[in-house]
Amino acid sequence: MQYPDVQTQMAKYYTYDPKLGVANAGYKGRHILWLDKCTGCQLCSIACENISQAIEMVKVPSVIKPQNKKTLYPQVDYAKCVFCGLCVDACPFYALGMTEDFNLVSTSKKALVYSPEKLAIPPNVTRKKVEFKIENGEAFHD
Amino acid sequence: MAALTNFEQFVKRILEIVFWVVILVPMIIIPIFFFVYVLPIEFSCHFSMLNCSQHINWSSALYLFSPAELNPFDPTSFISQMGLGATSILFKSSFFPGITFAAILSSFVIWYERKLLAKMQYRIGPQYAGRVEGWLQSFADLFKLMFKEIVIPAKADALFFLAVPFAMMALAGALLAVIPISANIYITSSPYSLLIALAILSFFPLTVVMAGWASANKFSFIGGIRALYQMISYEIPFILSVVGIIILSGGTLSLSQIVIAQGRIWFVIPMILGAVVFYITSMAELERIPFDLPEADSEIVAGWLTEYTSMNFGVINLATYIKLYGLSALFTILFLGGWQGPAPIPGALWFMIKTIIMITLFLIPRGAFGRIRIDQLIGFGWLWLVALSFSNIFIAVVLKATGIL
Amino acid sequence: MSVGSAFVTEKISDDKLTLSIGPQHPGAGHFRFTVTIEGDTIVDCVPDPGYVHRGAEKQTEYRTFLQSIPLLERSSLTDVTNIIMPFSMAAEELMGIQIPPRAQYLRMIMSENQRILSHLYWLGIQGIFLGHSTVFMWPLGDRELFIDLGQMIGGARITYSYAIPGGVRNDMPDNFKDRALKVFDYFESRLKDYEKIFFNNPLVLKRTQGVGVLPRAEAIRLGVVGQTLRASGVKSDTRIDEPYNFYKDINFEVPTYNSCDTWARCMVHLAEMRQSMNIMRQCLGKMPQGPVRVRLSPQQRAQAGEAYTRVEAARGALAFHIISDGTTRPYRVKISVPSFRNLIALSRLLIGSHVADMPAIYWSLDYWPVEADR
């Protein structure tokens, strides 16, 4: 498999269900923030505080939602994030998930700090995805 | 790095420039000179109905390579008289079948080796340099190496350190001088060409020790000593395995005569033991896996080659692959019948086909074996290989005395 | 005796040479050891660990139990689940909770997956240290299939922070079982190829048999763990001696060899890979349905006291000793790592052997510098 042209098929979003207390299996890549659900409670930021301090709450005046009067939303600094997913496990409002987009290269450290609006955009993975197949005693990909 | 005195820097710069000039001039300028200046003149003599000199022999398609005749009053042989024409020694030694041809073939052998190993290892190998399967990868590496800095360690003996690539390239080129590619194509011919080839091959351990000692590095020193042990202890079976050939071909030491003597049967069949011993000892001379202990990556960090950087390293590497080509050519001549083969394909092409098959056989063990330890290697060389080559000589004597061959 | 750069520049005598097989050496990893050689024999060896010491034990004192998991798992990259599992088990003991059986089975599956990954990486580097580049490429390529399996459950390729105090973070997806069984069948046929090219290769046998012999009594006296101990004829495996999770319900063998040399250590690694697949197959068959995680608060307090747990990591027995004073953060965490325990065998084995045997012996002890320095 030639990586820069293709990538493997990954599992879907990694999300956490606070009612059941378990997460759903998925790939832990870039975060995705559902602005309709986030209340600005800062639990994700507190969870990340002693791990890598990658989440910071910022005020976003342009996004006005009924459940978030103070317009506080998390921003993620991907230069520090270790992609452990404990922030997703801490959110009680189904607002944070992790997608399968891991290609976050950029040429400046400022561009690695993703603002809440940027996190809300669903990922757009344009590479062709292949899946490993094992048949007749041989492993290959299509 | 300690500061060099001005004189040493000056010498270093001069040597760098001399490197590039000495390597590039034969490879690029002489072929250009030949194609642009010499060929039109040689062609034009036929179209203008001048009295062409007798050296153009239309009955053979290889008119470029027939022996030169001197005619001082004929303008078209002026170029040949000056020693620059197609049949001159300068052309043959620098272009075909000499250094340029061998260097380009070695670059393709490096690419070929990487591809072959990659296929054995479930990989692809070079794929980006050059549209088709990365065939220009060696040339890309050559250009990359040219732009790096030649680093001389502070305590190193600069003269010997820098002389090693020269010495290795000179020896590799000298090896090619005595190898005939076909009945008419050779750089020089001599009635003792086999002996000359073996003598040249015996000089290589000296250059390796020079490299190991001059680098002023403990790992290089260990690598150089190991290379010395390995090459010297494998010289003996190397030479002994060839003695059987000499006996069977009537006592001649000339490589051309040896090929002619294989008219009835190729020597690989009666001398199979000698062929095997020659193959194994050539791999030890070339420091290929499984005998690459002097350059062992994991113990002594590239051994005697540790301190060699850009073109130092590039030229030594090229010399090693030219030596690979030279030894495969020698195997082809001694055991596989040289340029002999069925008619429609010319002899030179048969020679190339057989040499490339032998090069493949030298490259394949790299994917299948690990390294062998130095004491096991020396024990193997002195005990088993010498015994096998003696039995080989015995077989040759018996075959000759009873008149079978 | 001084170590490091001072050591290699002092002149001992005219016929002895000191070499620093240091961090910048293709044959050593991030670890330095200095050897003194005389001719072709090593006469002295002084290991110098500590190049990658990052203070992991001290840092756990500033984090809660859950927050220490991403920190600790990065100490041992090839063996991620096994290094956090005793931590989670000790933390659960201190918190006084019992995790559900399905979580224990999932932990076992991930643990055996990591064992195969670690052994394949070991095999690759052992090949390259012996000069065999094909045995470097093949295992690292086959490892991709197992990394893919890990990624289906854990969500990342290498460090997934999966076995946390309270259970595991998520359940396995539905297509995992079929995929895993296919991968095992394929890999068992590949192991036959590995046997042909490496384990039965005459040149490799010549270089590893009779080399680096650690006799049985010496192995017990020095206190080595893992494959080094099992290759010296001692049948010792924490999964059988002190069973945890559900190992007492699984039938598997512990391979031991009596020849005590490097070849025996290689064969133990090979046999353990087969046993891991055996264990995973049985776990996949026996897993009960049920919850996988006990809900804990992120700032869960642990009761005051001490807890000591030991598991069988890929390299040997790994133990955690946690002392807690009743708050959300541990008071002291002590990690006992198999690589560091085997380091003492390195200096014993290298003295008296050839210089060329050094990489073969060094890597067969499966020393991972990052784990040993924590």
Tab-separated table of C-alpha atoms in Angstrom, chain B residues 9-369:
chain	number	residue	atom	x	y	z
B	9	GLN	CA	42.174	23.748	2.895
B	10	PHE	CA	43.785	24.661	-0.379
B	11	VAL	CA	44.869	21.090	-1.008
B	12	LYS	CA	41.394	19.873	-0.074
B	13	ARG	CA	39.750	22.197	-2.566
B	14	ILE	CA	42.163	21.250	-5.301
B	15	LEU	CA	41.545	17.572	-4.654
B	16	GLU	CA	37.793	18.088	-4.800
B	17	ILE	CA	38.061	19.758	-8.144
B	18	VAL	CA	40.415	17.085	-9.410
B	19	PHE	CA	37.920	14.414	-8.316
B	20	TRP	CA	35.169	15.887	-10.346
B	21	VAL	CA	37.295	16.508	-13.363
B	22	VAL	CA	38.850	13.057	-13.406
B	23	ILE	CA	35.555	11.300	-13.029
B	24	LEU	CA	33.409	13.427	-15.265
B	25	VAL	CA	35.750	14.036	-18.197
B	26	PRO	CA	35.910	10.475	-19.458
B	27	MET	CA	32.267	9.870	-18.785
B	28	ILE	CA	30.803	12.917	-20.452
B	29	ILE	CA	33.272	14.877	-22.534
B	30	ILE	CA	34.887	12.094	-24.486
B	31	PRO	CA	31.610	10.581	-25.696
B	32	ILE	CA	30.417	14.034	-26.691
B	33	PHE	CA	33.672	14.587	-28.520
B	34	PHE	CA	33.280	11.290	-30.267
B	35	PHE	CA	29.708	11.759	-31.376
B	36	VAL	CA	30.051	15.371	-32.432
B	37	TYR	CA	33.493	15.474	-33.968
B	38	VAL	CA	34.739	12.072	-34.905
B	39	LEU	CA	31.690	10.253	-36.205
B	40	PRO	CA	30.697	12.860	-38.835
B	41	ILE	CA	34.205	12.840	-40.210
B	42	GLU	CA	34.304	9.102	-40.420
B	43	PHE	CA	30.932	9.004	-42.127
B	44	SER	CA	31.687	11.895	-44.453
B	45	CYS	CA	34.587	10.089	-46.046
B	46	HIS	CA	32.218	7.606	-47.607
B	47	PHE	CA	29.795	10.149	-48.933
B	48	SER	CA	32.450	12.287	-50.552
B	49	MET	CA	34.203	9.453	-52.349
B	50	LEU	CA	37.566	10.283	-50.923
B	51	ASN	CA	40.133	7.604	-50.615
B	52	CYS	CA	39.018	6.191	-47.304
B	53	SER	CA	41.671	4.534	-45.279
B	54	GLN	CA	41.564	0.812	-45.171
B	55	HIS	CA	40.536	0.606	-41.569
B	56	ILE	CA	36.828	0.869	-42.284
B	57	ASN	CA	35.865	-2.686	-42.966
B	58	TRP	CA	32.378	-2.892	-44.456
B	59	SER	CA	32.238	-6.611	-44.259
B	60	SER	CA	31.846	-6.451	-40.533
B	61	ALA	CA	29.134	-4.369	-38.914
B	62	LEU	CA	31.471	-3.584	-36.080
B	63	TYR	CA	33.664	-1.396	-38.180
B	64	LEU	CA	34.222	0.886	-35.285
B	65	PHE	CA	36.150	-1.693	-33.408
B	66	SER	CA	38.474	-3.304	-35.904
B	67	PRO	CA	42.187	-2.710	-35.383
B	68	ALA	CA	43.573	0.601	-36.516
B	69	GLU	CA	46.076	0.963	-39.360
B	70	LEU	CA	48.275	3.948	-39.663
B	71	ASN	CA	48.356	5.884	-42.906
B	72	PRO	CA	50.234	9.130	-42.452
B	73	PHE	CA	49.150	10.631	-45.800
B	74	ASP	CA	45.419	10.124	-45.430
B	75	PRO	CA	43.476	12.947	-43.772
B	76	THR	CA	40.664	10.757	-42.518
B	77	SER	CA	42.962	8.630	-40.453
B	78	PHE	CA	44.422	11.723	-38.874
B	79	ILE	CA	42.054	11.402	-35.950
B	80	SER	CA	43.019	7.808	-35.420
B	81	GLN	CA	46.676	8.744	-35.643
B	82	MET	CA	46.178	11.313	-32.950
B	83	GLY	CA	44.940	8.524	-30.769
B	84	LEU	CA	41.442	9.893	-30.411
B	85	GLY	CA	39.437	7.899	-32.898
B	86	ALA	CA	37.000	5.153	-32.402
B	87	THR	CA	39.548	2.429	-32.351
B	88	SER	CA	42.073	4.151	-30.152
B	89	ILE	CA	43.028	3.043	-26.714
B	90	LEU	CA	41.704	6.273	-25.199
B	91	PHE	CA	38.270	5.722	-26.613
B	92	LYS	CA	38.187	2.094	-25.677
B	93	SER	CA	39.387	2.593	-22.162
B	94	SER	CA	37.192	5.546	-21.377
B	95	PHE	CA	34.023	4.906	-23.289
B	96	PHE	CA	33.317	1.376	-24.439
B	97	PRO	CA	34.112	-1.174	-22.987
B	98	GLY	CA	35.946	0.891	-20.431
B	99	ILE	CA	35.098	3.194	-17.569
B	100	THR	CA	32.022	4.999	-18.892
B	101	PHE	CA	30.302	1.833	-19.958
B	102	ALA	CA	31.194	0.109	-16.706
B	103	ALA	CA	30.110	3.096	-14.614
B	104	ILE	CA	26.741	3.367	-16.331
B	105	LEU	CA	26.251	-0.379	-16.093
B	106	SER	CA	27.147	-0.255	-12.402
B	107	SER	CA	24.640	2.511	-11.797
B	108	PHE	CA	21.991	0.333	-13.345
B	109	VAL	CA	23.219	-2.611	-11.307
B	110	ILE	CA	22.706	-0.566	-8.147
B	111	TRP	CA	19.137	0.183	-9.262
B	112	TYR	CA	18.643	-3.447	-10.241
B	113	GLU	CA	19.882	-4.636	-6.866
B	114	ARG	CA	17.488	-2.383	-5.005
B	115	LYS	CA	14.573	-3.528	-7.117
B	116	LEU	CA	15.469	-7.212	-6.783
B	117	LEU	CA	15.842	-7.023	-3.024
B	118	ALA	CA	12.613	-5.076	-2.748
B	119	LYS	CA	10.672	-7.726	-4.606
B	120	MET	CA	12.053	-10.369	-2.297
B	121	GLN	CA	11.065	-8.304	0.718
B	122	TYR	CA	7.479	-7.459	-0.223
B	123	ARG	CA	8.406	-3.902	-1.094
B	124	ILE	CA	8.607	-1.858	-4.265
B	125	GLY	CA	12.023	-0.226	-4.265
B	126	PRO	CA	12.785	3.006	-6.076
B	127	GLN	CA	9.719	4.355	-7.792
B	128	TYR	CA	9.847	8.090	-8.119
B	129	ALA	CA	13.079	9.061	-9.849
B	130	GLY	CA	12.237	8.554	-13.494
B	131	ARG	CA	8.696	7.758	-14.513
B	132	VAL	CA	9.049	4.028	-14.950
B	133	GLU	CA	9.953	2.168	-11.763
B	134	GLY	CA	12.513	4.747	-10.684
B	135	TRP	CA	15.255	3.784	-13.112
B	136	LEU	CA	17.095	7.068	-12.629
B	137	GLN	CA	17.502	6.553	-8.893
B	138	SER	CA	21.269	5.962	-9.023
B	139	PHE	CA	21.820	9.157	-10.951
B	140	ALA	CA	19.670	11.040	-8.460
B	141	ASP	CA	21.828	9.647	-5.660
B	142	LEU	CA	24.947	10.649	-7.560
B	143	PHE	CA	23.787	14.243	-7.816
B	144	LYS	CA	22.766	14.290	-4.183
B	145	LEU	CA	26.166	12.995	-3.130
B	146	MET	CA	27.948	15.606	-5.201
B	147	PHE	CA	26.371	18.411	-3.266
B	148	LYS	CA	27.346	17.201	0.198
B	149	GLU	CA	30.455	18.250	2.031
B	150	ILE	CA	33.582	16.150	2.154
B	151	VAL	CA	34.375	15.870	5.845
B	152	ILE	CA	37.904	14.956	6.920
B	153	PRO	CA	38.234	14.111	10.609
B	154	ALA	CA	40.671	16.250	12.540
B	155	LYS	CA	43.046	13.471	13.476
B	156	ALA	CA	42.859	11.676	10.176
B	157	ASP	CA	45.782	11.298	7.862
B	158	ALA	CA	44.392	13.490	5.102
B	159	LEU	CA	46.628	12.297	2.285
B	160	PHE	CA	45.793	8.615	2.627
B	161	PHE	CA	42.204	9.357	3.538
B	162	LEU	CA	41.657	11.143	0.241
B	163	ALA	CA	43.807	8.816	-1.814
B	164	VAL	CA	41.637	5.786	-1.216
B	165	PRO	CA	38.887	6.583	-3.756
B	166	PHE	CA	41.525	7.289	-6.386
B	167	ALA	CA	43.254	4.011	-5.651
B	168	MET	CA	40.068	1.969	-5.722
B	169	MET	CA	38.826	3.525	-8.920
B	170	ALA	CA	42.194	3.037	-10.580
B	171	LEU	CA	42.295	-0.603	-9.584
B	172	ALA	CA	38.737	-1.225	-10.739
B	173	GLY	CA	39.500	0.370	-14.059
B	174	ALA	CA	42.708	-1.588	-14.446
B	175	LEU	CA	40.765	-4.783	-13.869
B	176	LEU	CA	38.514	-3.938	-16.766
B	177	ALA	CA	41.445	-3.346	-19.084
B	178	VAL	CA	42.333	-6.981	-19.511
B	179	ILE	CA	38.846	-8.434	-19.875
B	180	PRO	CA	37.843	-9.172	-23.475
B	181	ILE	CA	34.205	-8.729	-24.306
B	182	SER	CA	34.319	-10.511	-27.610
B	183	ALA	CA	36.907	-11.792	-30.001
B	184	ASN	CA	37.592	-8.304	-31.343
B	185	ILE	CA	36.497	-6.005	-28.579
B	186	TYR	CA	38.994	-5.526	-25.823
B	187	ILE	CA	41.016	-2.707	-24.399
B	188	THR	CA	44.305	-4.508	-24.365
B	189	SER	CA	45.210	-8.068	-24.885
B	190	SER	CA	48.166	-9.837	-23.436
B	191	PRO	CA	49.282	-13.430	-23.229
B	192	TYR	CA	49.218	-13.152	-19.418
B	193	SER	CA	45.909	-11.385	-18.904
B	194	LEU	CA	44.588	-13.841	-16.286
B	195	LEU	CA	47.630	-13.287	-14.144
B	196	ILE	CA	47.286	-9.532	-14.479
B	197	ALA	CA	43.655	-9.693	-13.403
B	198	LEU	CA	44.461	-11.759	-10.321
B	199	ALA	CA	47.351	-9.517	-9.389
B	200	ILE	CA	45.176	-6.416	-9.616
B	201	LEU	CA	42.572	-8.018	-7.399
B	202	SER	CA	45.199	-8.650	-4.768
B	203	PHE	CA	45.781	-4.923	-4.369
B	204	PHE	CA	42.356	-4.222	-2.953
B	205	PRO	CA	43.095	-5.266	0.646
B	206	LEU	CA	45.838	-2.643	0.715
B	207	THR	CA	43.400	0.147	-0.112
B	208	VAL	CA	40.937	-1.055	2.488
B	209	VAL	CA	43.549	-1.052	5.217
B	210	MET	CA	44.626	2.395	4.108
B	211	ALA	CA	41.055	3.568	4.520
B	212	GLY	CA	40.642	1.912	7.888
B	213	TRP	CA	43.861	3.267	9.361
B	214	ALA	CA	43.676	6.763	7.942
B	215	SER	CA	40.253	7.390	9.415
B	216	ALA	CA	41.571	7.648	12.990
B	217	ASN	CA	38.464	5.969	14.341
B	218	LYS	CA	38.397	2.818	16.430
B	219	PHE	CA	35.467	1.376	14.562
B	220	SER	CA	37.127	2.004	11.201
B	221	PHE	CA	40.292	0.437	12.442
B	222	ILE	CA	38.483	-2.724	13.511
B	223	GLY	CA	36.674	-2.783	10.198
B	224	GLY	CA	39.880	-2.390	8.233
B	225	ILE	CA	41.613	-5.191	10.100
B	226	ARG	CA	38.643	-7.478	9.604
B	227	ALA	CA	38.575	-6.673	5.897
B	228	LEU	CA	42.266	-7.464	5.672
B	229	TYR	CA	41.820	-10.860	7.316
B	230	GLN	CA	38.855	-11.674	5.169
B	231	MET	CA	40.292	-10.674	1.824
B	232	ILE	CA	43.699	-12.221	2.364
B	233	SER	CA	42.419	-15.522	3.608
B	234	TYR	CA	40.096	-15.785	0.614
B	235	GLU	CA	42.789	-14.928	-1.949
B	236	ILE	CA	44.274	-18.406	-1.697
B	237	PRO	CA	41.192	-20.436	-2.670
B	238	PHE	CA	40.427	-17.770	-5.272
B	239	ILE	CA	43.690	-18.347	-7.086
B	240	LEU	CA	43.659	-22.084	-6.589
B	241	SER	CA	40.229	-22.460	-8.125
B	242	VAL	CA	41.522	-20.904	-11.313
B	243	VAL	CA	44.507	-23.258	-11.615
B	244	GLY	CA	42.209	-26.024	-12.798
B	245	ILE	CA	41.078	-23.827	-15.691
B	246	ILE	CA	44.647	-23.124	-16.651
B	247	ILE	CA	45.391	-26.827	-16.797
B	248	LEU	CA	42.333	-27.641	-18.882
B	249	SER	CA	42.918	-24.926	-21.422
B	250	GLY	CA	46.372	-26.098	-22.289
B	251	GLY	CA	48.522	-24.041	-20.014
B	252	THR	CA	47.644	-20.634	-21.406
B	253	LEU	CA	47.187	-17.613	-19.186
B	254	SER	CA	45.464	-15.441	-21.774
B	255	LEU	CA	41.773	-14.844	-21.217
B	256	SER	CA	40.993	-14.819	-24.912
B	257	GLN	CA	42.656	-18.196	-25.373
B	258	ILE	CA	40.728	-19.592	-22.409
B	259	VAL	CA	37.459	-18.641	-24.039
B	260	ILE	CA	38.517	-20.183	-27.333
B	261	ALA	CA	39.454	-23.381	-25.507
B	262	GLN	CA	35.872	-23.664	-24.272
B	263	GLY	CA	34.636	-24.365	-27.762
B	264	ARG	CA	33.650	-27.911	-26.998
B	265	ILE	CA	32.275	-27.608	-23.511
B	266	TRP	CA	32.005	-24.777	-21.071
B	267	PHE	CA	34.303	-25.205	-18.129
B	268	VAL	CA	31.548	-24.873	-15.590
B	269	ILE	CA	30.562	-28.507	-16.157
B	270	PRO	CA	33.791	-30.396	-15.465
B	271	MET	CA	35.066	-27.728	-13.080
B	272	ILE	CA	31.887	-27.386	-11.037
B	273	LEU	CA	33.822	-27.411	-7.750
B	274	GLY	CA	36.079	-24.669	-9.020
B	275	ALA	CA	33.085	-22.623	-10.088
B	276	VAL	CA	31.508	-22.900	-6.657
B	277	VAL	CA	34.751	-21.958	-4.895
B	278	PHE	CA	35.274	-19.029	-7.258
B	279	TYR	CA	31.734	-17.827	-6.592
B	280	ILE	CA	32.081	-17.969	-2.833
B	281	THR	CA	35.487	-16.329	-2.753
B	282	SER	CA	34.327	-13.584	-5.118
B	283	MET	CA	31.545	-12.765	-2.715
B	284	ALA	CA	34.133	-12.486	0.039
B	285	GLU	CA	36.340	-10.266	-2.103
B	286	LEU	CA	33.417	-8.010	-2.870
B	287	GLU	CA	32.322	-7.831	0.765
B	288	ARG	CA	28.795	-8.827	-0.092
B	289	ILE	CA	26.432	-10.428	2.338
B	290	PRO	CA	27.014	-13.027	3.801
B	291	PHE	CA	30.572	-11.770	3.998
B	292	ASP	CA	30.069	-8.107	4.732
B	293	LEU	CA	31.558	-8.191	8.188
B	294	PRO	CA	34.006	-5.306	7.551
B	295	GLU	CA	31.047	-3.075	6.876
B	296	ALA	CA	28.785	-4.545	9.509
B	297	ASP	CA	26.128	-2.039	10.287
B	298	SER	CA	25.188	-3.031	13.743
B	299	GLU	CA	28.538	-3.607	15.339
B	300	ILE	CA	31.017	-1.235	13.856
B	301	VAL	CA	28.898	1.433	12.209
B	302	ALA	CA	29.944	0.851	8.562
B	303	GLY	CA	33.474	-0.247	9.400
B	304	TRP	CA	36.212	1.153	7.257
B	305	LEU	CA	33.731	3.298	5.358
B	306	THR	CA	32.494	5.181	8.403
B	307	GLU	CA	34.181	8.512	7.890
B	308	TYR	CA	33.625	8.727	4.168
B	309	THR	CA	31.088	11.316	3.102
B	310	SER	CA	29.928	12.696	-0.208
B	311	MET	CA	31.966	11.977	-3.268
B	312	ASN	CA	34.561	10.032	-1.299
B	313	PHE	CA	31.853	7.537	-0.526
B	314	GLY	CA	30.255	7.776	-3.934
B	315	VAL	CA	33.441	6.954	-5.787
B	316	ILE	CA	34.286	4.054	-3.468
B	317	ASN	CA	30.796	2.667	-3.905
B	318	LEU	CA	31.042	3.000	-7.669
B	319	ALA	CA	34.414	1.275	-7.618
B	320	THR	CA	32.899	-1.582	-5.628
B	321	TYR	CA	30.156	-2.088	-8.164
B	322	ILE	CA	32.594	-1.873	-11.067
B	323	LYS	CA	34.552	-4.575	-9.287
B	324	LEU	CA	31.326	-6.588	-9.091
B	325	TYR	CA	30.915	-6.240	-12.835
B	326	GLY	CA	34.578	-7.129	-13.362
B	327	LEU	CA	34.374	-10.273	-11.270
B	328	SER	CA	31.149	-11.381	-12.950
B	329	ALA	CA	32.810	-10.834	-16.307
B	330	LEU	CA	35.785	-12.892	-15.141
B	331	PHE	CA	33.458	-15.684	-14.044
B	332	THR	CA	31.763	-15.602	-17.416
B	333	ILE	CA	35.045	-15.822	-19.279
B	334	LEU	CA	36.554	-18.518	-17.115
B	335	PHE	CA	33.581	-20.786	-16.640
B	336	LEU	CA	30.665	-19.855	-18.836
B	337	GLY	CA	32.302	-19.650	-22.230
B	338	GLY	CA	32.726	-15.906	-22.598
B	339	TRP	CA	31.277	-14.674	-25.829
B	340	GLN	CA	30.390	-18.038	-27.331
B	341	GLY	CA	26.831	-18.705	-28.236
B	342	PRO	CA	24.537	-19.579	-31.152
B	343	ALA	CA	24.893	-17.490	-34.237
B	344	PRO	CA	22.273	-14.809	-34.740
B	345	ILE	CA	23.184	-12.928	-31.544
B	346	PRO	CA	26.640	-11.311	-31.692
B	347	GLY	CA	29.275	-12.462	-29.239
B	348	ALA	CA	29.381	-9.217	-27.300
B	349	LEU	CA	25.687	-9.481	-26.546
B	350	TRP	CA	26.052	-13.053	-25.343
B	351	PHE	CA	28.799	-11.873	-23.046
B	352	MET	CA	26.569	-9.160	-21.622
B	353	ILE	CA	23.680	-11.570	-21.101
B	354	LYS	CA	25.847	-14.051	-19.242
B	355	THR	CA	27.475	-11.348	-17.169
B	356	ILE	CA	24.113	-9.969	-16.133
B	357	ILE	CA	22.938	-13.431	-15.136
B	358	MET	CA	26.056	-13.803	-12.991
B	359	ILE	CA	25.525	-10.366	-11.428
B	360	THR	CA	22.017	-11.458	-10.475
B	361	LEU	CA	23.448	-14.558	-8.830
B	362	PHE	CA	25.788	-12.359	-6.841
B	363	LEU	CA	22.992	-10.070	-5.715
B	364	ILE	CA	20.431	-12.628	-4.604
B	365	PRO	CA	22.106	-13.942	-1.394
B	366	ARG	CA	21.766	-10.481	0.088
B	367	GLY	CA	18.096	-11.123	0.627
B	368	ALA	CA	18.427	-14.597	1.977
B	369	PHE	CA	21.306	-14.634	4.425
